[in-house]
PDB file of C-alpha atoms in Angstrom:
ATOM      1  CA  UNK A   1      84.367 100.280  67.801  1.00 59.00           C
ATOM      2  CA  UNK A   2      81.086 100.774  70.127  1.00 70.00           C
ATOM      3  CA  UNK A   3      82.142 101.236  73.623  1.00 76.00           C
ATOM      4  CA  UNK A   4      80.065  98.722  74.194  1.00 84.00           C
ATOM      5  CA  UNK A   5      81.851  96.049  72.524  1.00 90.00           C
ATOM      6  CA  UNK A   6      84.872  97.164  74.616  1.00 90.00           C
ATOM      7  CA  UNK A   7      82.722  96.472  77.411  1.00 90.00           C
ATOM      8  CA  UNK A   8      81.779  93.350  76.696  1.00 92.00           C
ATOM      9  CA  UNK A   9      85.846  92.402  76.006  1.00 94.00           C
ATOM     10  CA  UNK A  10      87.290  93.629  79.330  1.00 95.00           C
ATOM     11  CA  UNK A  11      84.755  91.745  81.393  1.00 94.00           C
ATOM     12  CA  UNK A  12      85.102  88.545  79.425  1.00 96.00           C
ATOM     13  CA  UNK A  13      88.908  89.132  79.818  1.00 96.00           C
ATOM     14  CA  UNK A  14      88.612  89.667  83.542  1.00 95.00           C
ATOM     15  CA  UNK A  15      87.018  86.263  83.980  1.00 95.00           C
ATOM     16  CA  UNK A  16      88.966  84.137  82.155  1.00 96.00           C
ATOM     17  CA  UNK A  17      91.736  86.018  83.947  1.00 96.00           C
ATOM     18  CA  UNK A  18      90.245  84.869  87.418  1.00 95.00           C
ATOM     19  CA  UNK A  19      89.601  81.486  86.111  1.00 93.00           C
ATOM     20  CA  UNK A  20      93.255  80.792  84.854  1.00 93.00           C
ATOM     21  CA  UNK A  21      94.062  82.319  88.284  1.00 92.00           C
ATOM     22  CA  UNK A  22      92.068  80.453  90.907  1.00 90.00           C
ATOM     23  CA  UNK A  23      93.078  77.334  88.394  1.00 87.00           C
ATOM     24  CA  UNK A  24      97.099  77.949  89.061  1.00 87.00           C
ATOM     25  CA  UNK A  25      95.977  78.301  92.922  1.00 84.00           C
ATOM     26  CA  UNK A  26      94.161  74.570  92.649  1.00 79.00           C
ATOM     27  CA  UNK A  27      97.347  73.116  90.660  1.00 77.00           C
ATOM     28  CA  UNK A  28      99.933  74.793  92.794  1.00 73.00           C
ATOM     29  CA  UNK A  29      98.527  73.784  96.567  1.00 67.00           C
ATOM     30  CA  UNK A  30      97.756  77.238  97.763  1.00 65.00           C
ATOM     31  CA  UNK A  31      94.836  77.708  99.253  1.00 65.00           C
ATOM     32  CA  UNK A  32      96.319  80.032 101.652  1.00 69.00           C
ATOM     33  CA  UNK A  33      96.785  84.008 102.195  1.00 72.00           C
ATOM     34  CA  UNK A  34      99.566  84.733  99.323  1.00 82.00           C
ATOM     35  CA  UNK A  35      99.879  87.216  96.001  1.00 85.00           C
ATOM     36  CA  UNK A  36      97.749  85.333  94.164  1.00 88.00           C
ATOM     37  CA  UNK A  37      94.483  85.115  96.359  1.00 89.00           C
ATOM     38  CA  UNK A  38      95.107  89.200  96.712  1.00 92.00           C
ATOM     39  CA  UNK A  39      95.091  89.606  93.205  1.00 94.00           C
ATOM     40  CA  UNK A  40      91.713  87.221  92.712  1.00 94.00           C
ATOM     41  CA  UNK A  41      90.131  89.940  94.994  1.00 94.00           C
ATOM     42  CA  UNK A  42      91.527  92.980  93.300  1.00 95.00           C
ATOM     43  CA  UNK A  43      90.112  91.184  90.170  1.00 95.00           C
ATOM     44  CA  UNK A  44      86.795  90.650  91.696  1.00 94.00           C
ATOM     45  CA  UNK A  45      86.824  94.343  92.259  1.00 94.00           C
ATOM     46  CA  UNK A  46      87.203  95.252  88.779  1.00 94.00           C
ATOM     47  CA  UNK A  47      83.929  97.517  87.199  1.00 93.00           C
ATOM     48  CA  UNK A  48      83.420  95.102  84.629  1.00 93.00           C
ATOM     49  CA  UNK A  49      83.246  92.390  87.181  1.00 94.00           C
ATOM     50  CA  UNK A  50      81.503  94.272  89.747  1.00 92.00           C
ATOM     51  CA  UNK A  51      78.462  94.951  87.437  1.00 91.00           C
ATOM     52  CA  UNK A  52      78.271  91.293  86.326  1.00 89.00           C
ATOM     53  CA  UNK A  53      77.440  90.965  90.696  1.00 88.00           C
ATOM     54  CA  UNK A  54      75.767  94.095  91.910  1.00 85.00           C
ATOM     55  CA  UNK A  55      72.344  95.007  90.802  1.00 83.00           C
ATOM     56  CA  UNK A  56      73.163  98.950  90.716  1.00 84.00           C
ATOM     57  CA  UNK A  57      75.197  98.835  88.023  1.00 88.00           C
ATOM     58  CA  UNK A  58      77.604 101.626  87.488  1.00 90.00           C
ATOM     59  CA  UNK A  59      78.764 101.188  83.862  1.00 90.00           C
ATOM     60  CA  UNK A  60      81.651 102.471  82.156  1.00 91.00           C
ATOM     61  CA  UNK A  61      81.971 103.784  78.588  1.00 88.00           C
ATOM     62  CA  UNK A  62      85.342 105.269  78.520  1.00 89.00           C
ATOM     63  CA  UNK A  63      87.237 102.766  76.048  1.00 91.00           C
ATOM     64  CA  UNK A  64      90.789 103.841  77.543  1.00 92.00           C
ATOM     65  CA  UNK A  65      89.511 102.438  80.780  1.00 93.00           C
ATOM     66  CA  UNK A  66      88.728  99.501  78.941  1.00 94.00           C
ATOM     67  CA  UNK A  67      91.433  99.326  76.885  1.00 94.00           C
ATOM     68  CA  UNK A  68      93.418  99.411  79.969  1.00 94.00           C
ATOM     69  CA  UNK A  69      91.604  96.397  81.994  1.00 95.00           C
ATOM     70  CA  UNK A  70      92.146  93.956  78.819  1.00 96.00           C
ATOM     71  CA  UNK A  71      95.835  94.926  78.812  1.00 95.00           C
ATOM     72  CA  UNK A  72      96.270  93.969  82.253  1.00 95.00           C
ATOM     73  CA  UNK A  73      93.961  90.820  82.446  1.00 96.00           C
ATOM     74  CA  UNK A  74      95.517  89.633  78.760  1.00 96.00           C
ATOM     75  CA  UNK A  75      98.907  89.848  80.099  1.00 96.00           C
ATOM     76  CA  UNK A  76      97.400  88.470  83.719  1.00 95.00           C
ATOM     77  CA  UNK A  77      96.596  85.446  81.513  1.00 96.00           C
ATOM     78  CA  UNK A  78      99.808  84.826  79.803  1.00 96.00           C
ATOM     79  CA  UNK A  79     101.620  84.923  82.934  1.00 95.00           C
ATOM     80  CA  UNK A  80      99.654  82.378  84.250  1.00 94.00           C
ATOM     81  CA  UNK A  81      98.935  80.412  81.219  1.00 94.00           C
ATOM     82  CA  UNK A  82     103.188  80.657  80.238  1.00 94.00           C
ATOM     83  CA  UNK A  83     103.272  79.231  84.094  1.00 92.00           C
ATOM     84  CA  UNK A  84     101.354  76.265  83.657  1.00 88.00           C
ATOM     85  CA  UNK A  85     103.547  75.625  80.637  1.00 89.00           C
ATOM     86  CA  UNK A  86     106.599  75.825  82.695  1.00 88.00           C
ATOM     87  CA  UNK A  87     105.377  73.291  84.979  1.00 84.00           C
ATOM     88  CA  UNK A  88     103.961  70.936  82.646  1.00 83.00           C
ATOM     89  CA  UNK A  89     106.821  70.756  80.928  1.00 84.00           C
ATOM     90  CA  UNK A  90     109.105  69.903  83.516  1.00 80.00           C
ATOM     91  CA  UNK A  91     106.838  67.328  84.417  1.00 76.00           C
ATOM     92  CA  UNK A  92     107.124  65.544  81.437  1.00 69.00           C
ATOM     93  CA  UNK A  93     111.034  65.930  81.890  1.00 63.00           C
ATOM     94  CA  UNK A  94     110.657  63.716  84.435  1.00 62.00           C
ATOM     95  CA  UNK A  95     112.037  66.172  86.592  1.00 64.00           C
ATOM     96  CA  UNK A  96     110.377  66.276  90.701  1.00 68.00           C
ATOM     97  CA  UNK A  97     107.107  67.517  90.883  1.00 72.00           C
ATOM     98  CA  UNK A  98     107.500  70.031  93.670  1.00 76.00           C
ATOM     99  CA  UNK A  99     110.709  71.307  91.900  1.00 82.00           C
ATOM    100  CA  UNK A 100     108.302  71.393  88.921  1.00 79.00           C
ATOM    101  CA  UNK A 101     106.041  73.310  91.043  1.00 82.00           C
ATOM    102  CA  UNK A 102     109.047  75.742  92.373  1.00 83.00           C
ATOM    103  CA  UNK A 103     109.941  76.985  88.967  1.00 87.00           C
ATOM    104  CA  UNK A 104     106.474  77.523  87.657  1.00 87.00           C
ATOM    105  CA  UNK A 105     105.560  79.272  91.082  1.00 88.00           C
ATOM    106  CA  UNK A 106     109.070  81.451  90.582  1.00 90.00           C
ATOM    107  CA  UNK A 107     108.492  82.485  87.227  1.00 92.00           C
ATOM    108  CA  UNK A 108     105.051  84.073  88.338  1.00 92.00           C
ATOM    109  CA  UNK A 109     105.888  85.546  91.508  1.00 91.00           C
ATOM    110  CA  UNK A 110     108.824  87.253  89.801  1.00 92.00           C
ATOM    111  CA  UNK A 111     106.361  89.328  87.841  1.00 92.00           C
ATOM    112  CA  UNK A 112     103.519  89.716  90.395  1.00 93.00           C
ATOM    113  CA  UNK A 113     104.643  92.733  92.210  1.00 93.00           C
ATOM    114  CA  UNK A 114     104.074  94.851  88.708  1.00 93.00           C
ATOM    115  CA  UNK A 115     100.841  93.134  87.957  1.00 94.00           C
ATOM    116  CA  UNK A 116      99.656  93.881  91.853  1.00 95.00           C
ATOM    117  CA  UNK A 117     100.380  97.725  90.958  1.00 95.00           C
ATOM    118  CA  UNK A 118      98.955  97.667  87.816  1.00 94.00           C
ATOM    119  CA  UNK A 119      95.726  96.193  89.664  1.00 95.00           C
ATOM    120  CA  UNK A 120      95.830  98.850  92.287  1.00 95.00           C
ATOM    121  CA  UNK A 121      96.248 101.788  90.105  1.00 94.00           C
ATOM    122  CA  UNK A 122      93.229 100.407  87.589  1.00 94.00           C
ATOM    123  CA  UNK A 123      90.909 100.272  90.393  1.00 94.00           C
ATOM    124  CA  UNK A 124      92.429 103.752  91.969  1.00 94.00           C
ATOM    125  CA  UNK A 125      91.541 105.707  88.418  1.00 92.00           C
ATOM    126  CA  UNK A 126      88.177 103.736  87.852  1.00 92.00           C
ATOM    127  CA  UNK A 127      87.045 106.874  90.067  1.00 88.00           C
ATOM    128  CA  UNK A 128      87.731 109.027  87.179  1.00 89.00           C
ATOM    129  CA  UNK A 129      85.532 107.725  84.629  1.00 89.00           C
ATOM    130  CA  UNK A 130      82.029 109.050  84.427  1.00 88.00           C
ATOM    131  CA  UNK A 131      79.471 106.341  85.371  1.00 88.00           C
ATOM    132  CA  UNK A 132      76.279 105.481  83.753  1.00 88.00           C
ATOM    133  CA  UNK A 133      74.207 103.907  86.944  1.00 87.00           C
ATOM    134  CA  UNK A 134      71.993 100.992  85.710  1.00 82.00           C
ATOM    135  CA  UNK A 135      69.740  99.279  87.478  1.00 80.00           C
ATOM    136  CA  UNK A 136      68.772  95.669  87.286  1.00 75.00           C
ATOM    137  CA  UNK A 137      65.479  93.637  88.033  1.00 72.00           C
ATOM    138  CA  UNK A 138      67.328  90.527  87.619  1.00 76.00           C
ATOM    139  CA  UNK A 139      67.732  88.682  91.187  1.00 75.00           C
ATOM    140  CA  UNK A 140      71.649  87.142  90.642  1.00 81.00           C
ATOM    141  CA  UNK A 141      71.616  85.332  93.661  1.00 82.00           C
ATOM    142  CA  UNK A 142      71.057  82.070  92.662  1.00 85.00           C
ATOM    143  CA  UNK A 143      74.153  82.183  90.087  1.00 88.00           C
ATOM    144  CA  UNK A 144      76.447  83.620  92.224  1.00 90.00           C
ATOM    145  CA  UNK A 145      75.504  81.234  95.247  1.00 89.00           C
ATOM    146  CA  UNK A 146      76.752  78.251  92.531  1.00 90.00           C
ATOM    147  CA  UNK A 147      79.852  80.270  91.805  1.00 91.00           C
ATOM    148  CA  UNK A 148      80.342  80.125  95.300  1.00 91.00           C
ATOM    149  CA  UNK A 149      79.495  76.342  95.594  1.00 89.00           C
ATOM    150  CA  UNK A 150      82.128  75.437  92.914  1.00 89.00           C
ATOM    151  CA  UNK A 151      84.963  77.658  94.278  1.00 88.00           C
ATOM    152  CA  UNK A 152      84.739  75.434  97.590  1.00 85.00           C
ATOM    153  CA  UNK A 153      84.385  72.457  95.893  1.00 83.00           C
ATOM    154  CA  UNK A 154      87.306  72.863  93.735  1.00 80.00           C
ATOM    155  CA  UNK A 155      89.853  72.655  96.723  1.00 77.00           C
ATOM    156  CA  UNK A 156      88.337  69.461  98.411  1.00 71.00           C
ATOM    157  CA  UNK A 157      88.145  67.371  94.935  1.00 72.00           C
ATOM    158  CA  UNK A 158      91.789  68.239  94.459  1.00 64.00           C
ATOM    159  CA  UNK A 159      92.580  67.404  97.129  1.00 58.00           C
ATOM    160  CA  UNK A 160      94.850  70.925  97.116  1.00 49.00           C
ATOM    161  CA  UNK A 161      94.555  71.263 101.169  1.00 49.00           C
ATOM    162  CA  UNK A 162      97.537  69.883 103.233  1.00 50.00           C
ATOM    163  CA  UNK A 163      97.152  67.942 106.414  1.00 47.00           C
ATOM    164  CA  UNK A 164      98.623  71.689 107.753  1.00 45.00           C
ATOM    165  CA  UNK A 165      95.566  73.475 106.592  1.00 56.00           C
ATOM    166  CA  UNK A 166      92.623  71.472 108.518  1.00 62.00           C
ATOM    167  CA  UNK A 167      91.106  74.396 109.734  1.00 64.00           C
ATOM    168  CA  UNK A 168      91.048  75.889 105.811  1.00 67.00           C
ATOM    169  CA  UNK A 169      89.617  72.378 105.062  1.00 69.00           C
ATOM    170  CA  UNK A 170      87.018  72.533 107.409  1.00 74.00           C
ATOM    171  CA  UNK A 171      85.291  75.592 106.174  1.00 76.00           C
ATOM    172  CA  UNK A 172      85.724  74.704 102.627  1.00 78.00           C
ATOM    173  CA  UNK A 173      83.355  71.746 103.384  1.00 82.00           C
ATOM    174  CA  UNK A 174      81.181  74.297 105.431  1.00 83.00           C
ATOM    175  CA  UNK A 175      81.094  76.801 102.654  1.00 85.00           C
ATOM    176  CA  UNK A 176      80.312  73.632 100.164  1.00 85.00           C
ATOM    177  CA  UNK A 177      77.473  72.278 102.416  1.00 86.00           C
ATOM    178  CA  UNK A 178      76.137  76.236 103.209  1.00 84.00           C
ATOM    179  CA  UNK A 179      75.860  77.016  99.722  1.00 85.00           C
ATOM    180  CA  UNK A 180      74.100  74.198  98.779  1.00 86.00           C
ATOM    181  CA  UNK A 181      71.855  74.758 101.891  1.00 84.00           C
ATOM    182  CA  UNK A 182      70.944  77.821 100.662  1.00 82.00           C
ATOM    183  CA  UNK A 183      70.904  77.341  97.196  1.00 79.00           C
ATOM    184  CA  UNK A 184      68.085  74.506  97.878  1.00 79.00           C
ATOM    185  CA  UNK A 185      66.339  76.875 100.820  1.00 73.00           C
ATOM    186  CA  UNK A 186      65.654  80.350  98.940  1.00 71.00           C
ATOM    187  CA  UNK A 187      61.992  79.979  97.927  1.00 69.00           C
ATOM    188  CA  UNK A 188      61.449  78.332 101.154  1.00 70.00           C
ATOM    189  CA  UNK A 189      62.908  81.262 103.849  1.00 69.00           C
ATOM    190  CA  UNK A 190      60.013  83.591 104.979  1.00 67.00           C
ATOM    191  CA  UNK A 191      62.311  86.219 107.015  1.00 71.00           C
ATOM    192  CA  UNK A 192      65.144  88.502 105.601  1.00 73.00           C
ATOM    193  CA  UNK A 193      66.785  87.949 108.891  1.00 76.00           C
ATOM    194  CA  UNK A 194      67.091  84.225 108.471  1.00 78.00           C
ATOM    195  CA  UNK A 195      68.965  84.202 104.810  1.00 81.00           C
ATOM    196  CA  UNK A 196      70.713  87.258 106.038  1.00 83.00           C
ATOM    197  CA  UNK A 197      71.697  84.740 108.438  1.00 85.00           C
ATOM    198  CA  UNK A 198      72.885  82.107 105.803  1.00 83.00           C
ATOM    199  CA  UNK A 199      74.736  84.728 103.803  1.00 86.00           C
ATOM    200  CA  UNK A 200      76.633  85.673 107.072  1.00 88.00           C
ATOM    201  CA  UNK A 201      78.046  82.332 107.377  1.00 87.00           C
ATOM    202  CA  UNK A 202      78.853  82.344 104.143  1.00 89.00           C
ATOM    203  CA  UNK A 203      80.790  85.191 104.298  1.00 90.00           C
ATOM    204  CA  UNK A 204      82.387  83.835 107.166  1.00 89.00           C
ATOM    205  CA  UNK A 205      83.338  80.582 105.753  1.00 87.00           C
ATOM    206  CA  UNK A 206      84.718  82.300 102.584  1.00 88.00           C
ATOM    207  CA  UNK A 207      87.121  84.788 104.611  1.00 88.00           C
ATOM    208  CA  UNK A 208      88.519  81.676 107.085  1.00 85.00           C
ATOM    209  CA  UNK A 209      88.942  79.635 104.183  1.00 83.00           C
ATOM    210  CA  UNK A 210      90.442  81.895 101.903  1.00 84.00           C
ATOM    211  CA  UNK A 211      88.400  82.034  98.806  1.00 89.00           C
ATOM    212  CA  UNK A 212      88.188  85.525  97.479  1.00 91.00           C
ATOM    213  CA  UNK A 213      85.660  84.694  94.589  1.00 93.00           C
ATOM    214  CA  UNK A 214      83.520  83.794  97.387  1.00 92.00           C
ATOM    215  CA  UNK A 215      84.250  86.362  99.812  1.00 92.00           C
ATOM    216  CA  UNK A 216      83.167  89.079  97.428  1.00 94.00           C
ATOM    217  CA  UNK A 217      80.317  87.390  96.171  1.00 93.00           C
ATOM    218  CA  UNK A 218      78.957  87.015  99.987  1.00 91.00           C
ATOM    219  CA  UNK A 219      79.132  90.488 100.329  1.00 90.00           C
ATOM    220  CA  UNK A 220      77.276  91.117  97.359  1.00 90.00           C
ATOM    221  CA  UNK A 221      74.096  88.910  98.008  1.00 88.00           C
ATOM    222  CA  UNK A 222      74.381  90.118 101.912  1.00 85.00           C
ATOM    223  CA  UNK A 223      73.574  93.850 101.080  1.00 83.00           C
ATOM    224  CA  UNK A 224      71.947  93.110  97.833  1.00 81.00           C
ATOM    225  CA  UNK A 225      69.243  91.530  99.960  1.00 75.00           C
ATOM    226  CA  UNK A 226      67.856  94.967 101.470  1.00 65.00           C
ATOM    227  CA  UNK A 227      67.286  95.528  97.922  1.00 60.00           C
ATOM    228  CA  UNK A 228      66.121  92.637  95.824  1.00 53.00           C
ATOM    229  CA  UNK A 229      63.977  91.279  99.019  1.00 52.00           C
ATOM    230  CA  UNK A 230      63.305  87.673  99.490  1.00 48.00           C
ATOM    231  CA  UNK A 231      63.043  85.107  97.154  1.00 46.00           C
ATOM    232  CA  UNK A 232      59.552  84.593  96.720  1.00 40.00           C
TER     233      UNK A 232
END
């Protein structure tokens, strides 16, 4: 099989992987520092993943590396997906929802310590594998600024943030209203300085309220602005 093709897998298995993940975190109420947001960022620091965001793309064709990442983001997947079973069905046994909640959570954490090490190691030996550099002349910003603006608004139509997380609240609704601001402002900023300004917030916004998707993704458009320039 082209390398290629194994490419393409592991970085469509890495996202649906992050989805299921930051999905659990929505159903599950935490929107907080824990195992789970960790391994979201780990994730988000995958190759595959990492050349769907930067524009100097450093591509691997080793297929054991490959082979490797859709192992661990397959079985990243079941975990979660066998968790959201667990909790579903003990809904509909009309047993208490946070007890519901408690077994499903259980069952994953119980196995998250192996799949953290697992991550670790993957990203430690990525630094093995030869690298093809490729460079893109497609501007990303846009896409990854409406990543951003759905990760924050995920939380707030949930209504996943406690009464004990106002703060985390409060820059979930920034980071919503920030993205959008600068979604809607790109063609229409004349100074790198200024939208290096909006990313900044961003950034900011992401780390206090605990989002890794967008906390790596601000980083990316931050220094990817030295080299794509403005938007105009």
């Amino acid at each position: 099989m082209n390398s290629k093709i194994f490419n393409y897998i592991s970085t469509i298995s890495c996202i649906i992987a992050i989805i299921l993940l930051y999905s659990f975190i929505a159903i599950s109420d935490n929107f907080y520092i824990n195992g789970c947001t960790i391994l979201i960022f780990l994730l988000m620091l995958l190759n595959p993943i990492a050349n769907l965001c930067r524009l100097n793309k450093k591509i691997i064709n080793n297929r054991l590396f490959h082979i490797l990442t859709i192992i661990l983001t397959s079985y990243i997947s079941y975990i979660i997906i066998n968790s959201i079973v667990i909790y579903i069905n003990n809904i509909n046994g009309n047993l208490d929802k946070s007890l519901a909640f408690n077994m499903s959570i259980s069952y994953f954490y119980d196995r998250l310590l192996y799949i953290l090490i697992s991550t670790i190691i993957i990203l430690l030996i990525t630094n093995l594998f030869k690298k093809i550099n490729l460079k893109s002349n497609k501007d990303n910003s846009k896409i990854m600024l409406l990543i951003i603006l759905i990760t924050s608004l995920v939380p707030i139509l949930t209504g996943s943030i406690s009464s004990m997380q106002l703060i985390c609240a409060g820059f979930n609704i920034a980071l919503f209203i920030f993205s959008i601001l600068t979604f809607f402002k790109l063609k229409q900023i004349n100074t790198a300085d200024e939208l290096r300004s909006y990313y900044l917030i961003l950034f900011v916004c992401s780390l206090v309220s605990i989002n890794p998707i967008a906390l790596v993704l601000s980083i990316y458009i931050f220094f990817q602005l030295d080299i794509f320039g403005l938007h105009i």
